[in-house]
Coordinates of C-alpha atoms in Angstrom, one line a residue:
X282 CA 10.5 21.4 4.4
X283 CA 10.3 20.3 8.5
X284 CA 6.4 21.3 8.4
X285 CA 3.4 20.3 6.4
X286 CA 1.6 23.4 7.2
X287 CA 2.4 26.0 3.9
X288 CA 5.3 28.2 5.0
X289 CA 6.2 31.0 2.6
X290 CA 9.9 32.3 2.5
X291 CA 9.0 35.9 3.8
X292 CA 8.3 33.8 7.3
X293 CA 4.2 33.7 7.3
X294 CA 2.4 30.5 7.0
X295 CA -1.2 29.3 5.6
X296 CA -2.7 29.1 8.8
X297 CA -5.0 31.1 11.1
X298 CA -6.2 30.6 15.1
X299 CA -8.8 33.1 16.5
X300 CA -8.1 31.3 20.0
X301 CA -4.7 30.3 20.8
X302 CA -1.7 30.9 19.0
X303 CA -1.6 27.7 15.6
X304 CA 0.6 24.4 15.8
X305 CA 4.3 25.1 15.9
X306 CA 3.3 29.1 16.4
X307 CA 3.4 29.6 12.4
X308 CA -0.5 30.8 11.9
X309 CA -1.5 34.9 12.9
X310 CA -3.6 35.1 16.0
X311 CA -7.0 36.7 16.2
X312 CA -8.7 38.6 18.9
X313 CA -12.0 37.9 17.2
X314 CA -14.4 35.6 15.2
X315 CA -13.5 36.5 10.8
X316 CA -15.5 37.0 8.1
X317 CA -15.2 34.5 5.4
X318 CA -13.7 37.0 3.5
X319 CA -10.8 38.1 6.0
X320 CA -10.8 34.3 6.9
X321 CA -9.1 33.7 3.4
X322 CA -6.7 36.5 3.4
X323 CA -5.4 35.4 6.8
X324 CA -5.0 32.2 6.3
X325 CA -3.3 33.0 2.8
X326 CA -6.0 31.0 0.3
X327 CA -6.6 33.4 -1.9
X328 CA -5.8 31.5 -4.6
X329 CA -7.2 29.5 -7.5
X330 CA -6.9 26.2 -8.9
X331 CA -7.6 25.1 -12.3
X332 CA -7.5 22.4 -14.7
X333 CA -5.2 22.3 -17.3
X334 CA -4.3 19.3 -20.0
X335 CA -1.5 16.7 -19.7
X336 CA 1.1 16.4 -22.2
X337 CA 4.0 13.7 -22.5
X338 CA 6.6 14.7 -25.1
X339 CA 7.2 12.2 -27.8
X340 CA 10.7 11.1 -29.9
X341 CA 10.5 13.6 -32.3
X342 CA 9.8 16.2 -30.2
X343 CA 6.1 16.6 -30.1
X344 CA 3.3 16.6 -27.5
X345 CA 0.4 13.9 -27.2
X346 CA -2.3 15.1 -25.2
X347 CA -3.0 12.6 -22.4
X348 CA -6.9 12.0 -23.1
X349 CA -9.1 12.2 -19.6
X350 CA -6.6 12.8 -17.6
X351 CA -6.1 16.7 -16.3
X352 CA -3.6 17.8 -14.1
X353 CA -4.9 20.4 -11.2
X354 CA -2.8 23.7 -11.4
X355 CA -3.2 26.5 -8.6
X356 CA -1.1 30.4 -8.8
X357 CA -0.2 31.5 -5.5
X358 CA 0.8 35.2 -4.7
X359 CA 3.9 34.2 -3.2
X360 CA 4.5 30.8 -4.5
X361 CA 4.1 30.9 -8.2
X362 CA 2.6 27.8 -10.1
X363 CA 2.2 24.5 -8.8
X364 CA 0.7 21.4 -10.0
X365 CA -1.1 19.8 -7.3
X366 CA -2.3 16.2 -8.8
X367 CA -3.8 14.4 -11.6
X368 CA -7.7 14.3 -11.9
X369 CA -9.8 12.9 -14.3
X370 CA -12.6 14.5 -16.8
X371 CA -15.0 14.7 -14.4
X372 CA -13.6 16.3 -11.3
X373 CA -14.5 19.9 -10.9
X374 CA -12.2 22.2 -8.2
X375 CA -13.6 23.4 -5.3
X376 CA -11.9 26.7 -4.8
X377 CA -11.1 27.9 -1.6
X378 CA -13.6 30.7 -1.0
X379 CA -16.4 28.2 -2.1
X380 CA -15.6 26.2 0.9
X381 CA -15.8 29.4 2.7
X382 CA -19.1 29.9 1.5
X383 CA -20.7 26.9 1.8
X384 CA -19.8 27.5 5.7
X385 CA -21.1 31.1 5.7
X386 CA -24.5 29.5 5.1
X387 CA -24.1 27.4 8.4
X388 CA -22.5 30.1 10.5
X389 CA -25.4 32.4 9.8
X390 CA -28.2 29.8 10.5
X391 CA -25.9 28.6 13.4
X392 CA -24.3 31.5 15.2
X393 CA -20.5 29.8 14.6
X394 CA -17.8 31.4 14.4
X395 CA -14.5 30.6 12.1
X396 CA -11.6 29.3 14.3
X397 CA -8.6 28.0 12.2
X398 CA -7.9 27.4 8.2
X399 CA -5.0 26.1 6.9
X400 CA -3.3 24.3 3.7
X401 CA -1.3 21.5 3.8
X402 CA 1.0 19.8 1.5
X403 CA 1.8 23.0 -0.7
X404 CA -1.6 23.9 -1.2
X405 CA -2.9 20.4 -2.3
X406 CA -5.2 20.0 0.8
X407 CA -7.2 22.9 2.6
X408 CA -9.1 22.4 6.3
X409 CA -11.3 25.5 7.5
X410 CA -12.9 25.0 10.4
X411 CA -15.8 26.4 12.8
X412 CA -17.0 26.7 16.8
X413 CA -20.6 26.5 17.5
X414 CA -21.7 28.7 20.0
X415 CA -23.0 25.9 22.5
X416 CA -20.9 24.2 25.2
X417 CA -22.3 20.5 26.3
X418 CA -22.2 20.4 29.9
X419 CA -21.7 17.1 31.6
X420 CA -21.6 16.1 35.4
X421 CA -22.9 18.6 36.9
X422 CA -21.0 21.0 34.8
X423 CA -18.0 19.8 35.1
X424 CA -17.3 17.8 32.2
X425 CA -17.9 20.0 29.1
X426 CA -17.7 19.4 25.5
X427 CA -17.3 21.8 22.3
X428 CA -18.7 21.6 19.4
X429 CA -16.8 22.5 15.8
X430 CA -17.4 21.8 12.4
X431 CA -14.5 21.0 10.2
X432 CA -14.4 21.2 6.4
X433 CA -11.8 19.3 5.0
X434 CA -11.1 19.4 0.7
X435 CA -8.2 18.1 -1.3
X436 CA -6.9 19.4 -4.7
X437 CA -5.5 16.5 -5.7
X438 CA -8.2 14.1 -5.8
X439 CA -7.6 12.5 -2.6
X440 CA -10.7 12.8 -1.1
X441 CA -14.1 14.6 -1.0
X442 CA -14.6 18.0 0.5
X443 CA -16.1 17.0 4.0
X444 CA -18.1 18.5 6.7
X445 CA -17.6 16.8 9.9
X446 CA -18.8 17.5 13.3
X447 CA -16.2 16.9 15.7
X448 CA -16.8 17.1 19.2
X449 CA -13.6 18.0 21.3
X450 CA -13.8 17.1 25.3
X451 CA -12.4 20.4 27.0
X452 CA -10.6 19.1 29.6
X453 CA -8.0 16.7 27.7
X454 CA -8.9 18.1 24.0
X455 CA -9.7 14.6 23.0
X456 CA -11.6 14.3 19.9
X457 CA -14.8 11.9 20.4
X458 CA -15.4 10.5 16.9
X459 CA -17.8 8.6 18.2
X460 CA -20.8 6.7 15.7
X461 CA -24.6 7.0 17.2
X462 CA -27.1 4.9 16.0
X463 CA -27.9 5.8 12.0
X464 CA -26.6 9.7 12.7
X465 CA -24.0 10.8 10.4
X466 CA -20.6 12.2 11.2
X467 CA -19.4 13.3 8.0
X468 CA -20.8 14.3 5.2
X469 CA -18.9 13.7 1.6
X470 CA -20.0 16.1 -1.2
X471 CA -18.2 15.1 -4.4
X472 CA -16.0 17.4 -6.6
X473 CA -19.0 17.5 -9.7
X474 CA -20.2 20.9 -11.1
X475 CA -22.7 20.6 -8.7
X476 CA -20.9 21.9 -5.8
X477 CA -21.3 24.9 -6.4
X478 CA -24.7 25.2 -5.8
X479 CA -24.7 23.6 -2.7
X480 CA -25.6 26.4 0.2
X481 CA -29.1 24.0 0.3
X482 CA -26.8 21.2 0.9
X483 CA -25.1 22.8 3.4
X484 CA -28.4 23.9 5.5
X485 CA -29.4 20.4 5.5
X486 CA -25.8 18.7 6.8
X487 CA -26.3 21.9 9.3
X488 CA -29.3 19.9 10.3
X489 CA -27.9 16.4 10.4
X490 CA -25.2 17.7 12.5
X491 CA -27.8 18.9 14.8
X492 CA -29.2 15.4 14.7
X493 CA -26.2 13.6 15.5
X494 CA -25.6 16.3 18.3
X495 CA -28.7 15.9 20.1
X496 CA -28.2 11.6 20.1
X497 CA -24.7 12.6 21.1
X498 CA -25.3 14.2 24.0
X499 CA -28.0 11.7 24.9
X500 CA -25.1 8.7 24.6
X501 CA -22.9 10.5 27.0
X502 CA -25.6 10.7 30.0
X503 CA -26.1 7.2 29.3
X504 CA -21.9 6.3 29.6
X505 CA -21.9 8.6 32.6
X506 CA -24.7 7.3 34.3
X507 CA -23.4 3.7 33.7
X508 CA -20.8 2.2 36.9
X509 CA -17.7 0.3 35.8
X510 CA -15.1 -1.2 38.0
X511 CA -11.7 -1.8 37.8
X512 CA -11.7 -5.5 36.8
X513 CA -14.8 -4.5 34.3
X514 CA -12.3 -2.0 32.6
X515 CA -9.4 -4.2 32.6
X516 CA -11.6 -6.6 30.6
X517 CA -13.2 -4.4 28.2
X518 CA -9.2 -3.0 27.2
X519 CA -8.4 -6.8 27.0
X520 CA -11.1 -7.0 24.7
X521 CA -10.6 -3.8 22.4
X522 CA -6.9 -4.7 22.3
X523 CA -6.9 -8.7 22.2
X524 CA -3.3 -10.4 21.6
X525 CA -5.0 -13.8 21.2
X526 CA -3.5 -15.1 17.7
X527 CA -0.3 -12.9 17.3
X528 CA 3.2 -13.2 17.5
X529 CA 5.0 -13.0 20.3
X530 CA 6.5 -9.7 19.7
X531 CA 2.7 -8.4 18.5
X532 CA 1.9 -9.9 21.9
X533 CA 4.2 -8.2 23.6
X534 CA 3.5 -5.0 22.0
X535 CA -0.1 -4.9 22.7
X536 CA 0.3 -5.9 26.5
X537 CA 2.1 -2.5 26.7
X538 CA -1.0 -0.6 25.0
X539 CA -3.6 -2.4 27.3
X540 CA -0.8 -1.1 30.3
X541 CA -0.2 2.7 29.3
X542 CA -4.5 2.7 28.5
X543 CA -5.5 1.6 32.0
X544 CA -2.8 3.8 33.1
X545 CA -5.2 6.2 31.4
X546 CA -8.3 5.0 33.7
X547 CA -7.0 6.7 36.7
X548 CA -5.6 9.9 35.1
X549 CA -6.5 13.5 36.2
X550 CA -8.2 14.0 32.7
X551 CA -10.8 11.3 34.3
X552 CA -11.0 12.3 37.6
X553 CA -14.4 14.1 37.6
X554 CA -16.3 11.2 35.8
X555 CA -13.8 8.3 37.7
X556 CA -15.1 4.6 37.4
X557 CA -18.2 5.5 34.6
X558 CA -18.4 4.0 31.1
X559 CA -17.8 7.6 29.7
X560 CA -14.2 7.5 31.2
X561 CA -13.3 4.1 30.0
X562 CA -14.3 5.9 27.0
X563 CA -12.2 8.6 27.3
X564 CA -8.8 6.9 28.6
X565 CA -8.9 5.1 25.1
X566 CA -9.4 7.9 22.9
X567 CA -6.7 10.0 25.2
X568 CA -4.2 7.5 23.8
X569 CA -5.3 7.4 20.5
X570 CA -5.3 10.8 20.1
X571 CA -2.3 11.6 22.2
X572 CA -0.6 8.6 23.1
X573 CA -0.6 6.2 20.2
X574 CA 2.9 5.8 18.2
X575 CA 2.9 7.3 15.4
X576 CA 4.3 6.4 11.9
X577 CA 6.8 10.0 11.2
X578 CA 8.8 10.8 8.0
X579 CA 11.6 13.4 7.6
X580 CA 8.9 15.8 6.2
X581 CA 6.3 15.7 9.2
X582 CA 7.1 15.9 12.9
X583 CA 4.8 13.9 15.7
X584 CA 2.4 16.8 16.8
X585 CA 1.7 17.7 13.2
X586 CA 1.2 13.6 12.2
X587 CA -1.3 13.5 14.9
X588 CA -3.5 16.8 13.8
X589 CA -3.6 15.6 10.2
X590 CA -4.6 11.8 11.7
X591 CA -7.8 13.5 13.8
X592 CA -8.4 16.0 10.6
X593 CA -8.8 13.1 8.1
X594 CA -10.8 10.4 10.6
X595 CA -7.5 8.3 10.8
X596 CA -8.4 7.1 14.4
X597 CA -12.0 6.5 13.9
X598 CA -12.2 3.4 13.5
X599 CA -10.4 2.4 16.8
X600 CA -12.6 4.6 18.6
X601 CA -16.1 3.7 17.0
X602 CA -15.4 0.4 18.1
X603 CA -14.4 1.1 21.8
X604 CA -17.7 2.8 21.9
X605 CA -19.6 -0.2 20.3
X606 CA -18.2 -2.4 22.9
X607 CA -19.4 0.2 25.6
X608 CA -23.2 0.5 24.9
X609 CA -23.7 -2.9 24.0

């Protein structure tokens, strides 16, 4: 299968947009905010998933249970049965329209609105995520900044289910993963029976998100207010991408990221916050999030590689530390 977004063989896929038509124009577009209820139906997750014991089959022809070990089964409409991973005694599922619930608690207490949902990898990961209602406005108003929160949950084990806050910069659509102070990003909540009681804990990451908003916004006055010049730039990308201590081809190969980011310094994207801190910011994480090579298989094409990469937190790292080296 060319795409890691769910296709079905009658031609619909497991994704929803209520903006803009979905990556590779697979998802049904919306005129308006959904319910959590329609939200599922769309988006084709109305479906279950379910533990079910491991068996190997022996010599003789009998079964020995595997002890702890469970293997994660969902039945799809349209797909049938599929098993999804191996978990261990302890791992409880988090269905689908739980997710959705534990979000209907922020989007009432919020005002947000549902924007896409999708599954991945036949079903075994699931992202759903949300616009708040509040656009940051920056230079004058020229500069803005939305808001989403995106809930993230695997099947298989991989990971937690997540809330993030992900602030997207309108003008490129770069995604600012950037750490303030003590103020929390993401929010893990484990797959344990509790789960399912957590609207409470979803109220309070509501809150945390509004915390890490508010010193957000407060970061980026600060970064805009702040001068740089070329030669300060050029050092600070010398810095966040050293070659000191490689080979030469690593050498080489890094000398032609520092080039295509300070190509980055004087692009459009920048042009109404030119020569600040917050676009030497910005020129970095438009080529991680749009310029950066990325490692493709036969199963996953480049602009889908990428989406998953600023789903999960892939590029975080790179960009946390571009900011460090900015406010220090």
């Amino acid at each position: 299968m060319a795409h890691q977004i769910e296709q079905f063989e009658d031609g619909t896929s497991a994704f929803f947009s209520a903006r803009e038509l979905p990556w590779h124009k697979l998802g049904t577009v919306t005129a308006n905010a959904l319910t959590a209820q329609e939200a599922i139906t769309t988006a084709q997750q109305d479906w279950l998933v379910e533990k079910r014991p491991i068996y190997t089959k022996l010599e003789d022809g009998t079964y020995l249970a595997v002890k702890d070990k469970f293997a994660t089964v969902r039945n799809h409409p349209k797909a049938g049965y599929s098993a999804l991973g191996v978990v261990g005694n302890q791992y409880v599922p988090v269905q689908n329209m739980e997710a959705f619930e534990i979000l209907d608690a922020i989007r009432d207490d919020s005002g947000a609105v549902y924007e896409t949902a999708g599954s991945l990898y036949q079903g075994k990961r699931v992202f759903i995520s949300m616009k708040l209602p509040n656009t940051l406005k920056f230079a004058g108003g020229s500069d803005n900044v939305d808001l989403y929160i995106l809930a993230s949950n695997s099947h298989d084990s991989s990971t937690a289910f997540q809330l993030m806050v992900t602030p997207i910069r309108v003008v490129c659509a770069n995604t600012l993963a950037m750490a303030v102070g003590n103020h929390k990003r993401v929010i893990n909540l484990k797959h344990t029976r509790n789960v399912k009681s957590r609207v409470t804990e979803a109220r309070d990451a509501l809150g945390l998100t509004f915390a890490y908003v508010e010193e957000f916004e407060k970061q980026v006055e600060k970064l805009i207010s702040s001068p740089m010049s070329n030669a300060e730039f050029g050092s600070y990308i010398e810095k966040l991408y050293e070659v000191k201590g490689t080979t030469k081809k690593q050498e080489t190969r890094t000398e032609k990221v520092q080039d295509e980011v300070k190509a980055l310094w004087n692009a459009p994207t920048q042009a109404n916050i030119k020569g600040t801190r917050w676009a030497a910011y910005n020129a970095v994480v438009e080529y991680v999030d749009w310029g950066m090579a990325m490692r493709l298989t036969k199963k996953i094409s480049e602009s889908e590689a990428r989406a998953i990469r600023t789903m999960t937190g892939g590029a975080d790292l790179v960009k946390n530390r571009a900011m460090k080296l900015l406010v220090k």
